[in-house]
XYZ file of C-alpha atoms in Angstrom:
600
model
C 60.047 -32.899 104.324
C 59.368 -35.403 107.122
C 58.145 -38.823 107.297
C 55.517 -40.613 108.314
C 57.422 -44.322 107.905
C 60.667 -45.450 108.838
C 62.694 -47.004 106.171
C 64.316 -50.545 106.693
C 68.278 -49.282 106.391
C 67.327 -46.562 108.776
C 65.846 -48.977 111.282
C 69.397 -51.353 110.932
C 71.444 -48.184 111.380
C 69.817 -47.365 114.687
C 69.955 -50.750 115.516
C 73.544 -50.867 115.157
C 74.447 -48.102 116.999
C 73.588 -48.852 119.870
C 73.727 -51.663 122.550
C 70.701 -53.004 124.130
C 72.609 -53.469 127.774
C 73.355 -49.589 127.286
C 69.490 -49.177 127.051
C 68.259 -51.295 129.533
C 70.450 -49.783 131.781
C 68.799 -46.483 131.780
C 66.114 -48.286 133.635
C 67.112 -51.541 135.004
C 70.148 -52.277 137.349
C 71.755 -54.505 135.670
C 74.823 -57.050 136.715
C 77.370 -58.672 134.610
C 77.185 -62.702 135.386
C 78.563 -65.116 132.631
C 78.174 -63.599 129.241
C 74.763 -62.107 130.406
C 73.692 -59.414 132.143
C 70.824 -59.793 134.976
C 68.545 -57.679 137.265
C 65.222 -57.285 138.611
C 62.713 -57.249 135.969
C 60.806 -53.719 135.231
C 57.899 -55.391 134.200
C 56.559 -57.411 137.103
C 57.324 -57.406 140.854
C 60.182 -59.536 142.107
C 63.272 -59.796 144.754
C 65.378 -62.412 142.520
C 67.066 -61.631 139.142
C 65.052 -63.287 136.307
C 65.682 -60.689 133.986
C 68.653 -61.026 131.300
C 70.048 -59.500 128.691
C 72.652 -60.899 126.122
C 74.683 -58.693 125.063
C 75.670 -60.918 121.720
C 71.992 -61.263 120.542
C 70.941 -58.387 121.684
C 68.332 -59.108 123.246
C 66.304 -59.517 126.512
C 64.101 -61.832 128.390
C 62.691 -62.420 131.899
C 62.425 -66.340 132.939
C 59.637 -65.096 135.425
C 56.752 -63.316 133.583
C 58.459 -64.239 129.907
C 58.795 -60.873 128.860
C 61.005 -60.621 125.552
C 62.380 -58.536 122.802
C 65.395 -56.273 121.594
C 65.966 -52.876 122.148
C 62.959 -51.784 119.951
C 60.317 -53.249 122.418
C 61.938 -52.793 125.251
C 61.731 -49.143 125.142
C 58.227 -49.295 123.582
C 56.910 -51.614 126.865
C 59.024 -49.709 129.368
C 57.699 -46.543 128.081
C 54.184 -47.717 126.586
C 55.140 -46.136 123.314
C 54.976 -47.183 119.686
C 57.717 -48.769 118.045
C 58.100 -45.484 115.359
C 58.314 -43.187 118.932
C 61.089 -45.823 120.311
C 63.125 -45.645 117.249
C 62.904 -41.622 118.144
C 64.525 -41.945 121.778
C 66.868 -44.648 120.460
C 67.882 -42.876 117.475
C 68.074 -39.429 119.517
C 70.476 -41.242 121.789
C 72.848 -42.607 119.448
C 72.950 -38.861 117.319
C 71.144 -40.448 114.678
C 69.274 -37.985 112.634
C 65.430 -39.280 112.214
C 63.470 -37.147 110.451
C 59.879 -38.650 111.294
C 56.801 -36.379 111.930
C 55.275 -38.131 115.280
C 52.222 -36.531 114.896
C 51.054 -36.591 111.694
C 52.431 -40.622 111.837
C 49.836 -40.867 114.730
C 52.781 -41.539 117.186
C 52.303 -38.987 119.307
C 52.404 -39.580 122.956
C 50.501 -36.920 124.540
C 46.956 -36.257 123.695
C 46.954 -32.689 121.867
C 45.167 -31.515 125.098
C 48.084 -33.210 127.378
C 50.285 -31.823 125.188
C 49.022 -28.257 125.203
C 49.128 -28.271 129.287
C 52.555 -29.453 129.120
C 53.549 -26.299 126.937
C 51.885 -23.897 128.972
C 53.342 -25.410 132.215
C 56.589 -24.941 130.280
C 56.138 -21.738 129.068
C 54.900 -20.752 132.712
C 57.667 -22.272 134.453
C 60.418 -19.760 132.140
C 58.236 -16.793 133.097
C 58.000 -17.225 136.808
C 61.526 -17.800 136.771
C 62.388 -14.936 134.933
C 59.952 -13.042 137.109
C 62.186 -13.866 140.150
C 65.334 -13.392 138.612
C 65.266 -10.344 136.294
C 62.460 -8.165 137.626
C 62.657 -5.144 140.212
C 58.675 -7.275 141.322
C 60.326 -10.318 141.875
C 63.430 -8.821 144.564
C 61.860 -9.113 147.649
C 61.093 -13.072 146.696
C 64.301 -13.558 145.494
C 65.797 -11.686 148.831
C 63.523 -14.183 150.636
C 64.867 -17.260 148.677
C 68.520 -16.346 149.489
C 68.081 -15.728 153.494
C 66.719 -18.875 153.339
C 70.422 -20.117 152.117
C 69.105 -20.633 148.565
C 71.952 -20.419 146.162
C 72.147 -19.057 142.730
C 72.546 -22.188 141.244
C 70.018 -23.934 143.261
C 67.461 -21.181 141.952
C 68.875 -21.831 138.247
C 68.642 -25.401 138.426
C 65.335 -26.287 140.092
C 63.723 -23.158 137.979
C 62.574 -22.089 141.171
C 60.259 -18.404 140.216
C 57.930 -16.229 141.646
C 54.071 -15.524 140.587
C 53.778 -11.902 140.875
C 50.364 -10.764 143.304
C 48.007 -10.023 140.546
C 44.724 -11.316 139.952
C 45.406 -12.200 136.161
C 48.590 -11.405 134.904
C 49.081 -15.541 133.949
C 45.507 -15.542 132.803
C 46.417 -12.649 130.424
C 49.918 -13.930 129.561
C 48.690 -17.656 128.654
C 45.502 -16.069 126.554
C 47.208 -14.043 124.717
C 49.908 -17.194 123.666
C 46.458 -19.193 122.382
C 46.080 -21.135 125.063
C 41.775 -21.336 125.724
C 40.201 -20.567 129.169
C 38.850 -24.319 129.123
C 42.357 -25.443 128.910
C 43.753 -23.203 131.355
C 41.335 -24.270 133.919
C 41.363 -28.149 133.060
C 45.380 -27.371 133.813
C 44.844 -26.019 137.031
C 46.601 -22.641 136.306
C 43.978 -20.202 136.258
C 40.484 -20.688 138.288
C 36.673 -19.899 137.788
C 35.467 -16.907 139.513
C 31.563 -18.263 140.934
C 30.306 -14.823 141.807
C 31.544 -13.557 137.768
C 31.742 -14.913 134.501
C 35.951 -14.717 134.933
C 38.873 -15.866 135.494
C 41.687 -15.696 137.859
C 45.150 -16.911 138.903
C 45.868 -19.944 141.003
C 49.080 -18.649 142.223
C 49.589 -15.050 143.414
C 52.857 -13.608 145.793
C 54.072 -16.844 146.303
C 57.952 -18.608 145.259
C 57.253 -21.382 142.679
C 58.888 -24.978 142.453
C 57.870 -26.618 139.284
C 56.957 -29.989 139.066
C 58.363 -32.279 136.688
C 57.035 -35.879 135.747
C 59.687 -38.632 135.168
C 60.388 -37.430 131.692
C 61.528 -33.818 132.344
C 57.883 -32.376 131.769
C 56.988 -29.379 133.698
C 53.330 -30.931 135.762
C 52.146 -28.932 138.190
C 53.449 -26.142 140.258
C 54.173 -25.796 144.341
C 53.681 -22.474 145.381
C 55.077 -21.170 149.144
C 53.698 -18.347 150.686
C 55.671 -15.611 151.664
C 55.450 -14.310 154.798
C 52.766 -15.170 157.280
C 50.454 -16.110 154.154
C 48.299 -19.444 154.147
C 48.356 -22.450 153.020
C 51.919 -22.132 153.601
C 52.170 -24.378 150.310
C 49.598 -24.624 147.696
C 49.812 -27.134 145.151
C 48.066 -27.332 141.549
C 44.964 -30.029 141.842
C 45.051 -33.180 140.172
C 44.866 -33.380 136.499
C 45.099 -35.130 132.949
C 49.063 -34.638 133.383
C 49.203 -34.518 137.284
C 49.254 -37.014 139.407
C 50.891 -36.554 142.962
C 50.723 -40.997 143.532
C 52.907 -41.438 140.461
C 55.540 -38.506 140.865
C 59.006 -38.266 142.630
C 60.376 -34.929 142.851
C 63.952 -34.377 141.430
C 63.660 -37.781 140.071
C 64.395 -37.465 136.242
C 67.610 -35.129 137.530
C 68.402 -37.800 140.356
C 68.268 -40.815 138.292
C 72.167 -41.123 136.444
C 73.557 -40.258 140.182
C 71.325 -42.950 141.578
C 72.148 -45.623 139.313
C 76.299 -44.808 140.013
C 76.109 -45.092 143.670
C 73.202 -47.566 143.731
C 71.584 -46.276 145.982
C 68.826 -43.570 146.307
C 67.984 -40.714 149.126
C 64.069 -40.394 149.811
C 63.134 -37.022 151.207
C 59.535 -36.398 152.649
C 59.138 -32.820 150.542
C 60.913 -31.254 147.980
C 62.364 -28.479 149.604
C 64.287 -30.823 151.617
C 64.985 -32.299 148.315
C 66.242 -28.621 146.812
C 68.672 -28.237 150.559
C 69.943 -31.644 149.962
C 71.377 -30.679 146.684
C 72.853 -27.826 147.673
C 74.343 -29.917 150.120
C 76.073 -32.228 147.915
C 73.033 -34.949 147.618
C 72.654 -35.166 143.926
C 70.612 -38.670 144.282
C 67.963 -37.330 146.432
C 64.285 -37.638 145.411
C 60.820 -36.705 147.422
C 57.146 -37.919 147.333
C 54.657 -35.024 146.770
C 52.924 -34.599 150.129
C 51.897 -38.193 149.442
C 52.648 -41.688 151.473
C 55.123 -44.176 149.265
C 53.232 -45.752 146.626
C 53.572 -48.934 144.871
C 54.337 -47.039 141.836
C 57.140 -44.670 143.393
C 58.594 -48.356 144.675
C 59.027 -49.773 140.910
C 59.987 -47.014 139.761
C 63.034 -46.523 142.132
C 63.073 -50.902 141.981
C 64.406 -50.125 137.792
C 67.163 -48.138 139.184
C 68.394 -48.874 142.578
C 67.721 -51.881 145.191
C 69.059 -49.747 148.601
C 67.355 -46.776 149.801
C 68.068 -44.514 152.525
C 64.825 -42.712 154.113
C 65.381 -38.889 154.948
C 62.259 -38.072 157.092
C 61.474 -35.204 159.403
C 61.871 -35.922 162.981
C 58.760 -35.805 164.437
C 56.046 -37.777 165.444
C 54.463 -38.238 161.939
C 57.807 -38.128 160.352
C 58.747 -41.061 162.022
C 55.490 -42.987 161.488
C 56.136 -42.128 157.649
C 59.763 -43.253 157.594
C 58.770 -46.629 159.308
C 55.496 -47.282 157.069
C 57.965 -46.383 153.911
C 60.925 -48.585 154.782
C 58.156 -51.652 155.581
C 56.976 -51.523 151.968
C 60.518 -50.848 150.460
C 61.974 -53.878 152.654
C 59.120 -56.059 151.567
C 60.329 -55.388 148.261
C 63.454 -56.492 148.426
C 65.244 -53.423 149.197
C 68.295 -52.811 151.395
C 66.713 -49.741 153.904
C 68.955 -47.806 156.016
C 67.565 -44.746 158.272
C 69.064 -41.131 158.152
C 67.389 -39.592 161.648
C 67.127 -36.120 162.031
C 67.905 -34.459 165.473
C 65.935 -32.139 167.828
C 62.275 -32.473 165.881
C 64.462 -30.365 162.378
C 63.555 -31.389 159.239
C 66.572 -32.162 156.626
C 66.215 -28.071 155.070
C 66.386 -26.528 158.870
C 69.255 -29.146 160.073
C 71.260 -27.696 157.011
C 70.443 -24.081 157.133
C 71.461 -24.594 160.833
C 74.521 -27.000 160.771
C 76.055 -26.743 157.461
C 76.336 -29.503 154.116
C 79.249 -31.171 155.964
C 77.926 -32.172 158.576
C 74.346 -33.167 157.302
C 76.112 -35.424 154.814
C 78.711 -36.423 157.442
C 76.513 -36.935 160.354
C 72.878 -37.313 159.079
C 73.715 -39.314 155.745
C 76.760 -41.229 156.820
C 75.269 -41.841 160.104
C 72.576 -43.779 158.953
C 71.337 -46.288 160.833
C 69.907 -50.132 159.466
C 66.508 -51.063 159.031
C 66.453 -52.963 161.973
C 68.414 -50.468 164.755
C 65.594 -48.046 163.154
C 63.035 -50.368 164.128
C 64.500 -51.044 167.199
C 64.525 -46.836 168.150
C 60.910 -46.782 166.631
C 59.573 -49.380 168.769
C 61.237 -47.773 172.058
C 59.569 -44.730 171.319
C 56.586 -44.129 174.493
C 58.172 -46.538 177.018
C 59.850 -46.602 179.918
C 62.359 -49.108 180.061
C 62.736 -48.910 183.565
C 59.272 -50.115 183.795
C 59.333 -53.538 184.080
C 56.135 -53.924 181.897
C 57.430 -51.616 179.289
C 60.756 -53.496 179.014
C 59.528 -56.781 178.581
C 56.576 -55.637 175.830
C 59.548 -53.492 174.146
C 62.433 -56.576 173.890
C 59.123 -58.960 172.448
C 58.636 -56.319 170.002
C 62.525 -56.058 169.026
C 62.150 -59.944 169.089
C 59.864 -60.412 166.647
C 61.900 -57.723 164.483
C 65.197 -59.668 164.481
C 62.992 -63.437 163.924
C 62.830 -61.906 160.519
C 66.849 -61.267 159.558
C 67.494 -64.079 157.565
C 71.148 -63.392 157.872
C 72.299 -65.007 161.402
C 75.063 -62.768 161.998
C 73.063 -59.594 161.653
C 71.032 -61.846 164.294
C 73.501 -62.778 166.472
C 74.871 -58.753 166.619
C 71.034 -57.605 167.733
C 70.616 -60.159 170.249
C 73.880 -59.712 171.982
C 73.014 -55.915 172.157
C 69.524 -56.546 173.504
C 71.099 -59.118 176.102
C 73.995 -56.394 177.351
C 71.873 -52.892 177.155
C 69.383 -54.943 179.983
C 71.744 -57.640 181.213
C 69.800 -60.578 180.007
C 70.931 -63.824 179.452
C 71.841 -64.543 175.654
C 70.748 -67.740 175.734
C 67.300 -67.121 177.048
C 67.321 -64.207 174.435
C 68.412 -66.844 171.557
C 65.277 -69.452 172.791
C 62.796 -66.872 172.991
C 63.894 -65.378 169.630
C 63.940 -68.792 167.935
C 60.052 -69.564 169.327
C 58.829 -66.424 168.380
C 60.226 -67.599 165.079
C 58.649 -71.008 164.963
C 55.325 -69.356 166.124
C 54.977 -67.010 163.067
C 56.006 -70.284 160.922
C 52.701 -72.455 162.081
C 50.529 -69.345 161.522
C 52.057 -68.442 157.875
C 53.290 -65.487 159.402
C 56.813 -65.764 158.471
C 58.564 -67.194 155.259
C 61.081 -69.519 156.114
C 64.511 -68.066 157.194
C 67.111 -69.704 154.185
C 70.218 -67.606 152.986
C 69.701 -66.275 149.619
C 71.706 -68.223 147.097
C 74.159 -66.447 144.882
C 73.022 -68.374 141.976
C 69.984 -67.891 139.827
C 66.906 -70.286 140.266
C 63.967 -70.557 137.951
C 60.588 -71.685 137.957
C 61.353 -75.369 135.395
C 58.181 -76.299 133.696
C 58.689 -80.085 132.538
C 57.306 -79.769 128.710
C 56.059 -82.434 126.411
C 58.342 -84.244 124.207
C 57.042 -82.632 120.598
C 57.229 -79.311 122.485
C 60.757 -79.732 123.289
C 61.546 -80.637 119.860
C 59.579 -78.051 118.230
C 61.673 -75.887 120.637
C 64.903 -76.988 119.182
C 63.875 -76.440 116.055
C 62.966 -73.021 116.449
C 66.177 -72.217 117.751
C 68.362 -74.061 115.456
C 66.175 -72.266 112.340
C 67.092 -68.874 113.926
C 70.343 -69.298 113.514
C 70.498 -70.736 110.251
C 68.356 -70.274 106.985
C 70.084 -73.727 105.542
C 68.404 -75.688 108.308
C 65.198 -73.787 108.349
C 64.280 -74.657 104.621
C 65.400 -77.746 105.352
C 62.912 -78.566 108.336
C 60.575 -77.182 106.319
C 61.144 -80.213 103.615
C 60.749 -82.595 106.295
C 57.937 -81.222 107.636
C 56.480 -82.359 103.971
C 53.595 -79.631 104.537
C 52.602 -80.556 108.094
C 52.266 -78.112 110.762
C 53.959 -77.820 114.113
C 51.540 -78.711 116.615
C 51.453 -75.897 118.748
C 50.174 -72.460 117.114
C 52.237 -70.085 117.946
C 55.116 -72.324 117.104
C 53.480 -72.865 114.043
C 53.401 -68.741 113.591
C 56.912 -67.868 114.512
C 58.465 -69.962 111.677
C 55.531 -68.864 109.203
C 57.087 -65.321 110.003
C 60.550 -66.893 109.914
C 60.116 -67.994 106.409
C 58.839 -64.943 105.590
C 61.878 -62.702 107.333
C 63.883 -65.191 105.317
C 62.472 -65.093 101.560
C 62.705 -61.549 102.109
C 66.761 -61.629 101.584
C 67.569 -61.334 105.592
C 70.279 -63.308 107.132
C 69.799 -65.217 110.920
C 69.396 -62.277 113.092
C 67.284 -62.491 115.923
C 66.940 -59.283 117.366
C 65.901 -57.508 113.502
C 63.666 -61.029 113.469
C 61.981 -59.566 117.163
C 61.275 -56.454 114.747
C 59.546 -58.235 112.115
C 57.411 -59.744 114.751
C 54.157 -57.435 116.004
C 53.004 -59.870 118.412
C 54.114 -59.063 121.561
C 53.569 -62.942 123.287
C 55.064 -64.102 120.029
C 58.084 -62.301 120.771
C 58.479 -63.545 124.289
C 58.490 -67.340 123.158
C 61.219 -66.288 120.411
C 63.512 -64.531 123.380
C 62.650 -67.395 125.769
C 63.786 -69.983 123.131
C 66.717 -67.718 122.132
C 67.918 -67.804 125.817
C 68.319 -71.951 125.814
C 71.914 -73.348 125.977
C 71.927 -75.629 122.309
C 75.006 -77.206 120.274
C 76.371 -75.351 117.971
C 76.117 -78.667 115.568
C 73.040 -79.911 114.489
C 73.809 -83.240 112.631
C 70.969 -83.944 109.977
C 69.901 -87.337 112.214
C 69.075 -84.673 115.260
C 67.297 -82.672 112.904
C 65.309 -86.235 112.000
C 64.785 -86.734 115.285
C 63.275 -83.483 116.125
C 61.037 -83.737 113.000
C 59.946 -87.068 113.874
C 59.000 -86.306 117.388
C 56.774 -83.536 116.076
C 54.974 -85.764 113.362
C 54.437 -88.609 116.060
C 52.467 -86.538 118.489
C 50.517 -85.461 115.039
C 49.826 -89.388 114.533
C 49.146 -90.001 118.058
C 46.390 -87.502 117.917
C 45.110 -89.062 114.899
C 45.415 -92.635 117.095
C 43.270 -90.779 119.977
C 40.866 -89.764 117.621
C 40.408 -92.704 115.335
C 39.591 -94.434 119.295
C 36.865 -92.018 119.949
C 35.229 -93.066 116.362
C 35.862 -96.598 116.826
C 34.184 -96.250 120.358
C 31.081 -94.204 118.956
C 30.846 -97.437 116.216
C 30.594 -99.759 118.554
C 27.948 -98.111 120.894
C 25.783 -97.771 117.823
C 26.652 -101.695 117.131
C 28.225 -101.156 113.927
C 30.901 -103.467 114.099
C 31.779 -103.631 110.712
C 33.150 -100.070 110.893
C 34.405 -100.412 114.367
C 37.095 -102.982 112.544
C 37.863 -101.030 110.062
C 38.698 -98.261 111.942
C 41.055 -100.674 114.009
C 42.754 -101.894 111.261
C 43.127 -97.836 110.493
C 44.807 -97.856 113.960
C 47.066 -100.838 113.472
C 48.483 -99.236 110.481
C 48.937 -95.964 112.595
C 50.314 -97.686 115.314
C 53.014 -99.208 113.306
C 54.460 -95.539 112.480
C 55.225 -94.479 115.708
């Protein structure tokens, strides 16, 4: 029988088993410095490392947009699930056995429709494969796939398939699973006939690629036309489950090899994608007929910080690799260039050449983000022309004013000065006032080396904030000095409220028979903002030691801002007394204020 609930010792046993760095590295990047781990945070946009883990709490928090928690949360914010559907994909990870019923413990992810076009995508995708692969109808496809150098094991692990040319054999096949003609249609699998009251198939005689979203779902489908055939590739519309801006082909397959060797191929189509593999490229991904979108960048951002762009050769494949490696670079990534020769895409350059030399050649030829530019820019003018060559070195000018490393500076310049025998020092003025041009119109951010170390935005906070702070932190670590705060406290509260919350839940997590443990305390919280002040406070550097006289201190601090608002107040009443010329009260209140004064 399943659950609905997760018990407590089942929670701690998952818990246990796993290690939040381990987690977080499934979608963040993460490098060891110190005792902590750091990379670029997955929940806001960002080219420095604010984001750390500690691998002793075990727990996480980013000093730029203060986002918090252990490996419960994490998972539920990176994936937008609930924490009973995160304990699922953390307990499935560590071979835990969870016997929870998702839906019934309204958990589940998908909507029930969602969920019913993901099956019948599924379901679809195993039957046009096994169309292609075991059927005398599907041999002339699968004769087609392998003249085009498609392997056996390509075809097995892309599912590539083939939709038969009927009018309704997928219509009939889905139907007579359960799946409803509304459903069907919503998926973008079957279409409405307008001149009958019927149905018929989207795809007919054409190879299918399924489409996957970033969690292994079968999507959508791409269908190529065999033969002479057009659209040469037609693609399922838009829909509840599909949607081409937030997809990267081959991604969910790509995405161990791309965290290994850092770094992450970006193909213009898939079946470049598909060639690529068979070549050897196992970290290769492709955007689906679509430009680079801010989405495909943070995705990629969790996982990798250098990208190499794989475009087609021509015109618009080089206005698409320059447009793509602007926004990448702009985002902090490290962009090299792989350009394809003679106007061939990456599938035709390998079909033609071989694997070793695309990967030899093409991949390990690539060239940096700024020789790219430097080709781009050249492309349309004559050199020899005077006028061309002058408007061409500006351009490359303007391109290396924006290295901030000087040596990469220094290497572009001298090339520039010795391709048309300039002078380098002319080359090194003009450079430099092209620079200080961009700086007067805010053009240009100012050209510092990146430091190694880590720098934060430091917010100078109030005294009683501090101490409250200090508190906090010393109470999380030990239930002795909790209680006791509370006893000095002598029923007063801390003066800001969310302070004032976390230790109302701390006394609670305590008097329920748990010991100091921060990340099982980030459970018992279901605030979300409440947990990112307990990881941010968890994350300060304190003594181990905390003498009872500190403790005093801390108290004191918090009850003297307390009295100090009283002061403030008892001012505003003496003030109001004296405007209404009742001076008898006015003194009395400032004898109140004397006495006050004298506990500070």
């Amino acid at each position: 029988m399943t659950n609905t609930r997760i018990s407590e010792e089942k929670i701690n046993e998952i818990r246990a088993a796993v290690d939040i760095v381990d987690i977080i590295s499934e979608y963040v990047q993460l490098k060891k410095q110190g005792r902590n781990y750091f990379g670029l945070c997955p929940f806001h946009g960002e080219k420095s490392a604010s984001f750390s883990v500690s691998p002793d709490k075990q727990i996480f928090h980013c000093f730029g947009c203060g986002a918090g928690g252990n490996s419960f949360t994490f998972v539920m914010d990176i994936e937008g699930v609930s924490f009973i559907e995160a304990a699922k994909k953390i307990a499935d990870r560590a071979n835990i056995t969870l016997d929870i019923d998702l839906q019934n413990a309204g958990e589940k992810r998908q909507s029930p429709i969602e969920s019913s076009m993901i099956e019948a995508h599924d379901l679809l995708k195993k039957f046009y494969h096994h169309l292609l692969v075991n059927t005398k109808e599907g041999q002339n496809a699968l004769e087609y796939l392998q003249a085009r150098g498609f392997t056996e094991d390509a075809i097995n692990k892309f599912q590539i398939g083939y939709a038969l040319d009927s009018w309704d054999l997928v219509y009939k096949f889905l139907v007579k699973r359960g799946f409803s003609e509304e459903l069907l249609e919503k998926s973008g699998l079957i279409i409405k006939s307008e001149k009958r009251d019927s149905y018929f198939d989207r795809f007919r005689n054409r190879i299918m690629f399924p489409i996957t979203d970033h969690q292994g779902n079968t999507v959508a489908f791409s269908g190529r036309a065999i033969g002479d055939d057009t659209p040469k590739y037609l693609n399922s519309p838009e829909t509840a489950i599909f949607n081409k801006s937030k997809i990267l082909y081959n991604f969910q397959t790509a995405r161990p090899s791309i965290r290994k060797k850092e770094q992450v191929i970006l193909f213009e189509g898939f079946a470049d994608c598909i060639s690529a593999s068979t070549a050897g490229v196992d970290n290769g991904v492709a955007t689906m007929g679509t430009a680079l979108t801010d989405y495909h960048i943070q995705v990629l951002r969790r996982n990798t910080d250098t990208a190499v762009i794989c475009f087609d050769s021509d015109s618009a494949g080089l206005d698409a690799a320059n447009r793509a490696a602007g926004l990448l670079s702009d985002t902090g990534f490290t962009i090299k260039v792989a350009l394809m020769p003679h106007n061939m895409d990456p599938d035709d350059y390998i079909k033609t050449h071989g694997a070793e030399k695309f990967l030899n050649e093409v991949i390990g030829g690539s060239l940096t983000y700024t020789a790219f530019k430097m080709r781009y820019l050249r492309r349309g003018k004559n050199v020899n022309n005077e006028g061309d060559r002058i408007q061409y070195i500006e351009a490359v000018l303007k391109e290396i004013s924006k290295l901030t490393n000087a040596v990469e500076r220094d290497h572009y310049l001298r090339q520039i000065a010795s391709e048309f025998s300039l002078s380098l020092d002319a080359l090194e003025k003009q450079q430099k006032q092209i620079y200080y041009a961009g700086n007067k119109k805010g053009n240009t951010s100012p050209r510092t080396e990146k430091p190694v170390t880590l720098h934060y935005e430091k917010k100078l906070k109030p005294a009683h904030h501090n101490a409250e702070r200090t508190l906090i932190a010393h109470m999380l670590k030990h239930k002795d000095i909790a209680f006791k705060i509370q006893d000095l406290m002598g029923g007063h509260f801390f003066n800001l409220d969310e302070h004032q919350e976390i230790i109302t839940y701390l006394y609670a997590f305590y008097e329920e028979g748990h010991e100091p443990d921060t990340s099982r305390f980030l459970s018992f919280l279901a605030d979300a903002d409440l947990r990112k002040i307990v990881s941010d406070i968890e994350m300060m550097t304190i003594n181990d030691e905390f003498s009872d006289q500190e403790i005093r201190d801390c108290v004191n601090q918090v009850l003297k801002y307390q009295k100090m608002l009283m002061i403030k107040e008892k001012e505003a009443e003496r003030k109001e007394a004296e405007l209404q010329k009742d001076y008898l009260k006015a003194a009395k209140i400032g004898m109140e204020i004397i006495q006050l004064t004298k506990l500070l």
